[in-house]
Each structure stands twice: as structure tokens, then as C-alpha cells.
Short mmCIF file of C-alpha atoms in Angstrom, two decimals:
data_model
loop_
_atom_site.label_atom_id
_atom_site.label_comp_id
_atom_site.label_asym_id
_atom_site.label_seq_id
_atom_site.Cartn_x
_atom_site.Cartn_y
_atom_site.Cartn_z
CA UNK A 160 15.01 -20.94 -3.91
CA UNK A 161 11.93 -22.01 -6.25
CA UNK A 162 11.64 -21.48 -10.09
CA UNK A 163 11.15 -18.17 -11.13
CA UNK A 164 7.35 -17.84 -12.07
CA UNK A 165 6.95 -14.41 -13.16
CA UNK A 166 5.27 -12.33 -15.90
CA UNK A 167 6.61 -9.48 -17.53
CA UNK A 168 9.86 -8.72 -19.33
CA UNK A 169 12.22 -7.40 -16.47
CA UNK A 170 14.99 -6.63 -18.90
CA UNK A 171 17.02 -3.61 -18.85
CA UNK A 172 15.91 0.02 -17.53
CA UNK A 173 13.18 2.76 -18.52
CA UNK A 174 12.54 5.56 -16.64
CA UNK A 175 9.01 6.41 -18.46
CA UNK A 176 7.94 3.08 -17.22
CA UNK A 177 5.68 2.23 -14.13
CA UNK A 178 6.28 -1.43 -12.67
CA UNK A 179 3.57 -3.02 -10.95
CA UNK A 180 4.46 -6.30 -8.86
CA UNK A 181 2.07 -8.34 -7.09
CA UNK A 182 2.91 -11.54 -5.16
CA UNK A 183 -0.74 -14.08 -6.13
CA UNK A 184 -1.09 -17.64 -6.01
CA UNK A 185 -4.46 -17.33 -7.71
CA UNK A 186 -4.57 -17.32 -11.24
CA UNK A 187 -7.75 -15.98 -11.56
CA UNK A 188 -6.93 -12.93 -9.31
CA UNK A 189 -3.69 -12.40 -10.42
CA UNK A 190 -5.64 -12.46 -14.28
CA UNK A 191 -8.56 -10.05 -12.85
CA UNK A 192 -5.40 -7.90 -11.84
CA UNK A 193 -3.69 -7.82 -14.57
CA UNK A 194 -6.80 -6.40 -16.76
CA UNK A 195 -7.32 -3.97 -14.47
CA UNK A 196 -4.25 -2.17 -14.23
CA UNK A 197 -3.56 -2.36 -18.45
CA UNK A 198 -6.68 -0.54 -18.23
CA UNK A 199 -5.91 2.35 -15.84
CA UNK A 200 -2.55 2.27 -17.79
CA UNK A 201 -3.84 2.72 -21.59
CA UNK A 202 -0.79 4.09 -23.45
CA UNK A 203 1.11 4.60 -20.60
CA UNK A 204 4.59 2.58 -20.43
CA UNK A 205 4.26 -0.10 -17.78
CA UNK A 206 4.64 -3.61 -16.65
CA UNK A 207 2.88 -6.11 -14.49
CA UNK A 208 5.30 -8.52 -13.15
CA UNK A 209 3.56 -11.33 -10.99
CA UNK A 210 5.35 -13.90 -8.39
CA UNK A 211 2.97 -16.61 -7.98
CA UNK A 212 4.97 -19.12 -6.00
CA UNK A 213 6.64 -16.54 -3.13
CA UNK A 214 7.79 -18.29 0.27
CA UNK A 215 7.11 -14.88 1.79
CA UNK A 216 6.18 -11.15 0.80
CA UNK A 217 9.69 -9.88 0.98
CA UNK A 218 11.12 -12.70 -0.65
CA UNK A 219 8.28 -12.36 -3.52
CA UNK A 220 8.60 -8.66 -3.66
CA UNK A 221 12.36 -8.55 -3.98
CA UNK A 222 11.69 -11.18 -6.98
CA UNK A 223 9.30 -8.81 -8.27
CA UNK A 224 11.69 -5.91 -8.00
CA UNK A 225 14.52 -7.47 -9.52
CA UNK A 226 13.19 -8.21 -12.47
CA UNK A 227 10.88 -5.01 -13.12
CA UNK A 228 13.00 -2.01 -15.19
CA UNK A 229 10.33 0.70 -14.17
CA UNK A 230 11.36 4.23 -12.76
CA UNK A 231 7.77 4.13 -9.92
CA UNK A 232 7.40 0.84 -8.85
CA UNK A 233 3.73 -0.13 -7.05
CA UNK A 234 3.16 -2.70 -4.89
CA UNK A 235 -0.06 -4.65 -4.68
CA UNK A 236 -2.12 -6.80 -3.31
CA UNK A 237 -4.12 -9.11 -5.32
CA UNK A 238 -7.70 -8.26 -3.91
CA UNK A 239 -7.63 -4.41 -4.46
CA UNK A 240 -9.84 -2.70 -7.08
CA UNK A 241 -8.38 1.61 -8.20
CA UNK A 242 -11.68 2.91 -8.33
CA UNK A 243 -9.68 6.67 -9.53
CA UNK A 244 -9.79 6.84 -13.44
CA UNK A 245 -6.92 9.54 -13.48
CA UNK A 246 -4.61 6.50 -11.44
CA UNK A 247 -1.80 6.44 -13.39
CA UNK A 248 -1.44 10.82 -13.70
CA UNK A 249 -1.61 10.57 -9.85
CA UNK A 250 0.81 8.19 -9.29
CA UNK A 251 3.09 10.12 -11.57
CA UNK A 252 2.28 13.68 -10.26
CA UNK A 253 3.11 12.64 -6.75
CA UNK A 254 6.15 10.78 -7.55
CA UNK A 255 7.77 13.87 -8.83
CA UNK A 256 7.75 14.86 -5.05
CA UNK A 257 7.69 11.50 -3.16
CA UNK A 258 10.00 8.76 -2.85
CA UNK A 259 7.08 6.37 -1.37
CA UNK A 260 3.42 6.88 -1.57
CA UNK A 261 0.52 5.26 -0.18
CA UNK A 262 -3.35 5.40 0.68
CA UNK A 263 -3.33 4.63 4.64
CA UNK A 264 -0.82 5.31 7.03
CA UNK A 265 0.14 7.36 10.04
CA UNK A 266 3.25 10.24 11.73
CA UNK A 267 3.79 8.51 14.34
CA UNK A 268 4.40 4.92 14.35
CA UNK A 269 4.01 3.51 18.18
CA UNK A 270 3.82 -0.52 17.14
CA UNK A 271 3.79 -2.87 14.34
CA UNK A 272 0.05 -2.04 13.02
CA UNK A 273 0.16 1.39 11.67
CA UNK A 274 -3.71 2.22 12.71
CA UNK A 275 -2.22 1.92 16.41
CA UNK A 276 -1.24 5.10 16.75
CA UNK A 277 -5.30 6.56 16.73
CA UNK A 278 -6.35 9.88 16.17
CA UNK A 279 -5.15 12.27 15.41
CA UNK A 280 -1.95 10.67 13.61
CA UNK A 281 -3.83 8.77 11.04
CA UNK A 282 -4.22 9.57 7.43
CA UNK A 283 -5.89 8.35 4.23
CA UNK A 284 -8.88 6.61 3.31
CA UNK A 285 -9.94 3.03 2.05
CA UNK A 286 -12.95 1.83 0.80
CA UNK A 287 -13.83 -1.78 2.04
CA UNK A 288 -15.80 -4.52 0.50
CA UNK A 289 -18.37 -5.74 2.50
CA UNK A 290 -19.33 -9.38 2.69
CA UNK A 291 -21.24 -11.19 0.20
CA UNK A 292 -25.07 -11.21 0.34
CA UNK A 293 -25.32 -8.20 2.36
CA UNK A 294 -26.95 -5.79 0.14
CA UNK A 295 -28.97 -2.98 0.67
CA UNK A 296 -31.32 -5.10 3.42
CA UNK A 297 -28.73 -6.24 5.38
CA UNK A 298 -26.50 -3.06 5.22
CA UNK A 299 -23.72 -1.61 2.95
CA UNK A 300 -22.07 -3.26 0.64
CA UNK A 301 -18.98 -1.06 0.93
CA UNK A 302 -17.90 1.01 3.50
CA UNK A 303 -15.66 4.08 3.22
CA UNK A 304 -12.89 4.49 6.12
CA UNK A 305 -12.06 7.56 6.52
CA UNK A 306 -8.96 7.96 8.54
CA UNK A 307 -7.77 11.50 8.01
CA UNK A 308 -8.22 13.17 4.58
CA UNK A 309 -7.54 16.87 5.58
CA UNK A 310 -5.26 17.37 2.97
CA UNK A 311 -4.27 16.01 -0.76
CA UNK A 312 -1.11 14.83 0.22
CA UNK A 313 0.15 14.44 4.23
CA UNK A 314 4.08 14.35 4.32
CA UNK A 315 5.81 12.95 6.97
CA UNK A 316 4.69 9.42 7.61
CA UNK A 317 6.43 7.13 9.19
CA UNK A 318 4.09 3.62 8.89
CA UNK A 319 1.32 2.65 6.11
CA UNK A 320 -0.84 -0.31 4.95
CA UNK A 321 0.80 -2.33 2.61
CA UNK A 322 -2.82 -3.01 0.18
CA UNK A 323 -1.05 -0.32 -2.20
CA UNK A 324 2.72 0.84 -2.21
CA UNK A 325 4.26 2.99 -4.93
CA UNK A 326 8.46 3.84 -4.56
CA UNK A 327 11.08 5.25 -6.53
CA UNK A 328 13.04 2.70 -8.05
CA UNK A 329 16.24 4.39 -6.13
CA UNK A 330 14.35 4.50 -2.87
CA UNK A 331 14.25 0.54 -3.06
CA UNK A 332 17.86 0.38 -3.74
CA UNK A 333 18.72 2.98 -1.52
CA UNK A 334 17.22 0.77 1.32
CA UNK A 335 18.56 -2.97 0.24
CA UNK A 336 14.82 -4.30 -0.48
CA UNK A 337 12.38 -5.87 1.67
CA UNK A 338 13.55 -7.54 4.71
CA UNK A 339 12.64 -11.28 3.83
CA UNK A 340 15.54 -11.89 6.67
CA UNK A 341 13.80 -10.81 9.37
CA UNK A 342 10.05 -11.10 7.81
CA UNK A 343 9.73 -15.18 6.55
CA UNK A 344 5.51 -14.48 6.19
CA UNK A 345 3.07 -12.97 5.09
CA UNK A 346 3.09 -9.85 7.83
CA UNK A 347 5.36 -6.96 9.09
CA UNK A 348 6.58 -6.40 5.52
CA UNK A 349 4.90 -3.04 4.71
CA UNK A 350 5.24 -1.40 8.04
CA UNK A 351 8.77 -2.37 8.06
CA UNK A 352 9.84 -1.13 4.95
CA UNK A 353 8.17 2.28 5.21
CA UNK A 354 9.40 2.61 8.53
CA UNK A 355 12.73 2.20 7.33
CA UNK A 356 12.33 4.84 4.50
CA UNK A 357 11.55 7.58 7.03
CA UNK A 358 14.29 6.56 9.42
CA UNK A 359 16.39 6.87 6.36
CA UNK A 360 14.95 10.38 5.57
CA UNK A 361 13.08 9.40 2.71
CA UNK A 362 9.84 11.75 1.53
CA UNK A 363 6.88 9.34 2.68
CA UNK A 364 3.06 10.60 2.04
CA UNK A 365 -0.44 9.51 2.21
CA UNK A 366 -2.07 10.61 -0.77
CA UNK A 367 -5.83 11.29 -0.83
CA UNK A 368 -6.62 11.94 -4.73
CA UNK A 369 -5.39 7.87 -5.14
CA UNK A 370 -9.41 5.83 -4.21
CA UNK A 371 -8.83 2.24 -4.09
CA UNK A 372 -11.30 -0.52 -2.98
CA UNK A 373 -10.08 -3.82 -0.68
CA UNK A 374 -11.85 -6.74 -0.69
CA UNK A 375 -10.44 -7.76 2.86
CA UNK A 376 -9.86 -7.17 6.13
CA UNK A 377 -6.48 -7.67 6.87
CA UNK A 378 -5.54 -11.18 9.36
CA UNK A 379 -4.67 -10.05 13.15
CA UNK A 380 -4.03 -13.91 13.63
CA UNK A 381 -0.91 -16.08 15.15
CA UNK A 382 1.19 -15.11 12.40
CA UNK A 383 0.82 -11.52 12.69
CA UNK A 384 1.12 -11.66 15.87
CA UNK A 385 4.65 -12.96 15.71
CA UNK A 386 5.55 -10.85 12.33
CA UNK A 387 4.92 -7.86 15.32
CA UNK A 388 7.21 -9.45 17.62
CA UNK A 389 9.47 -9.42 14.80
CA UNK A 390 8.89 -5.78 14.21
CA UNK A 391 8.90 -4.53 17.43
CA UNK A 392 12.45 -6.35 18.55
CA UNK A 393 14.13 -4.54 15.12
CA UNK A 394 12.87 -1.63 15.64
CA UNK A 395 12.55 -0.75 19.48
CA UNK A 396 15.06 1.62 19.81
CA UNK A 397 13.46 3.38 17.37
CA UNK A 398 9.62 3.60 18.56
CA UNK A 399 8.20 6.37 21.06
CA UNK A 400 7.48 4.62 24.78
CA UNK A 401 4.05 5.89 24.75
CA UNK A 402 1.35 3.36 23.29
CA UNK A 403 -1.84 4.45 21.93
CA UNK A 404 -5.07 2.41 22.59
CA UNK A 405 -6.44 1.38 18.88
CA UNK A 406 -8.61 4.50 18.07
CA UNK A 407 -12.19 4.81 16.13
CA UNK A 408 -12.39 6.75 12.86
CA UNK A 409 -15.10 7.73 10.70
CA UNK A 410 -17.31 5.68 8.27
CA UNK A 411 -19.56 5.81 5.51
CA UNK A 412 -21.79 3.01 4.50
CA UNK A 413 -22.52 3.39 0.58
CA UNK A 414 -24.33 0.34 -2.30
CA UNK A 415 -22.13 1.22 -5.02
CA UNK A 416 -18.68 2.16 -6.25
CA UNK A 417 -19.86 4.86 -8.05
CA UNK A 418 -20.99 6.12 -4.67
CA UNK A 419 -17.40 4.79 -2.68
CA UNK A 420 -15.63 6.82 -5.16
CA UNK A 421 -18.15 10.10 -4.93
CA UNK A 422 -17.26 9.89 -1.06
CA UNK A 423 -13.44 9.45 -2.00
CA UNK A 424 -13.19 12.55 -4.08
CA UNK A 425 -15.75 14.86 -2.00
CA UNK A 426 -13.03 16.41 -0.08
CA UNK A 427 -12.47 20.43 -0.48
CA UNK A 428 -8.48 19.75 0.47
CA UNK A 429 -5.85 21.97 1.63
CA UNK A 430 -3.12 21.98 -0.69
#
């Protein structure tokens, strides 16, 4: 196994605290990162443990994890911006119900992507970054997916993207970390590991009140498709027959974040 290279004090155990752990082999990123969370944070107790030399996700997350003493611990990728000011209440608020939490997901699971299921089983909404130089001319720089935002908070979910993860520190234990076994890349970890937390009768939501921003797209490559491979032989027995086609969902084309996050927080939910 390589040298640890992480940041943060991973001693010991506080339940106040809120661990964040993101797996970055760019300095600059995992920097940008950093700044952004201690800000969202402010007084709040919390940690930002970074694994900058991970052979896989699972195998940098479970590094991560080990060495974080937080209560909520988030998972994150490096290229994500929380556009929500009141981030840290949120996370707290919900965790008080939830065991895992995130922004994008679906009830019914039917393959390794989460979004394959289609309407109407899809929740959440992500804002994404367009690409460079595209401007007001050439179209929006960020566009708003909205997948399902009905209510605050849908229960029940069974699959979500893995661009923001929050669990209970005893919900990690409770299902023996992230399986770097099975998973050796970069793919399959997320839907995998909330998948598992339903089947083990965890309380798994898609919250709506939590606006973040991605700067990518997400790689449907070579590698993913073998991480889904992967997925699907683990978990077969456990997946409905029926496939769903991949399925449209709405859009809104916006300049600014100001504007992202005015379309993210528009919703009259149902509580």
C-alpha cells in the first residue's frame, strides 16, 4: 500500500464534528477545496482530510475514513462548488433523520448508473458547469438538471451520484466501507455503496435544500463500462428484470450562480 498522504488530524472521536474526505491528485483543486468548505464551515467543528495518492476511490475513501473522527462524514469530489450558504445546518438537520444523504439519485435502481432508471424514479437536482468560452453568445454557462425536486427530502432511495455523499459515521461501519475489493477504479463506487445501505435497511434520501455546482460530466468510457460489469455481477440477484431506457429530464440554462442557485431554491416543496 502507498504512504499515507493525508491532511487533517484523524485522531480520536467527536461527535460535534463533520469530516469531509476527498480523494485529489491536484493540489490546486484539492487547495480550492479546502477553502471552500472552511468557509461554509465557519465555527462549525470539522475536518478536511485529503488522499492525494489513492489507487482507487474505495481504497482512497476507506483511507479517508479511517483516519477522520467526525460523527457526518461527506464525501466529495474535487470539482464540486456548494452554492447553499446554510450547507453545513442542512447537512446537520437531515442527518438527525438520515443515515446517508445525497443530491441525485433514484427508488429504483435497475443498473449500475443510477439515472437509468428514468422518470419517474429520479430525484434531486445538479447544477452543471458548462464549458469554457461559452458565455452568454454561445449559450449557458450553467445548466440546472432538474431530476425530480417534488419534495425537500425523498426517502427511500436505493442508488445516487457519488459528486456529494454525506453518512453517519455508524452507517460506514455498519456496512464494512467501500468495496475497493470488488471496485479497483475510479467507477461503481457510489452506486455500490448506497445500494448496499438500502439493502441493509439503512434511511437513504435525496435532499433538495443541499445546491451544489459540478464542473463535469461524469466518464461513460471503458472503465466504467467494466466498473458496471462489476456492479451488475454483485448485485444481480438483487436488481428488478425490467430495464428502463435512459430517460430525459428537465433543464434550465442560466449565466450565473447567483441565478443556478435562485433556480435551486425556487421550489414551493412538500414537506
Amino acid at each position: 500500500m502507498p504512504s499515507p498522504a493525508l491532511d487533517g488530524p484523524g485522531r480520536g472521536y467527536d461527535g460535534r464534528m463533520i469530516s469531509v474526505i476527498i480523494c485529489s491528485v491536484s493540489g490546486t483543486k484539492f487547495a480550492a477545496m479546502s477553502a471552500h468548505f472552511r468557509e461554509l464551515f465557519g465555527d462549525e467543528p470539522h475536518e478536511i482530510i485529503g488522499v492525494h495518492d489513492a489507487t482507487s476511490m474505495c481504497q482512497g475513501y476507506n483511507r479517508g475514513f479511517a483516519q477522520s473522527k467526525g460523527e457526518i462524514v461527506v464525501f466529495a469530489h474535487d470539482d464540486i462548488e456548494i452554492l447553499s450558504r446554510d450547507f453545513a445546518q442542512c447537512v446537520k438537520t437531515h442527518m438527525e433523520k438520515w443515515d446517508v444523504i445525497g443530491v441525485a439519485g433514484t427508488d429504483r435502481l435497475v443498473g449500475a448508473n443510477w439515472a437509468m432508471a428514468g422518470p419517474p424514479y429520479l430525484f434531486g437536482q445538479v447544477a452543471q458547469l458548462g464549458e469554457p468560452g461559452r458565455g452568454p453568445k454561445g449559450g449557458p454557462d450553467i445548466l440546472v438538471g432538474i431530476f425530480g425536486v417534488h419534495r425537500r427530502v425523498v426517502g427511500g432511495i436505493q442508488g445516487m451520484d457519488g459528486l456529494f455523499l454525506a453518512f453517519r459515521r455508524e452507517a460506514v461501519e455498519k456496512l464494512g466501507g467501500w468495496d475497493e475489493k470488488t471496485f479497483t477504479g475510479w467507477h461503481g463506487y457510489d452506486v455500490d455503496m448506497v445500494f448496499r445501505a438500502h439493502l441493509a435497511g439503512l434511511r437513504v434520501a435525496v435532499v433538495n435544500d443541499v445546491a451544489i455546482l459540478h464542473a463535469s460530466e461524469g466518464d461513460f468510457g471503458k472503465a466504467w463500462q467494466e466498473s458496471a460489469q462489476l456492479f451488475l455481477r454483485k448485485h444481480a440477484a438483487n436488481l428488478p428484470l425490467w430495464r428502463a431506457r435512459w430517460g430525459r429530464t428537465a433543464g434550465v440554462g442560466v449565466q450565473t450562480r447567483e441565478e443556478a442557485l435562485e433556480v435551486m431554491t425556487a421550489w414551493k416543496w412538500e414537506e
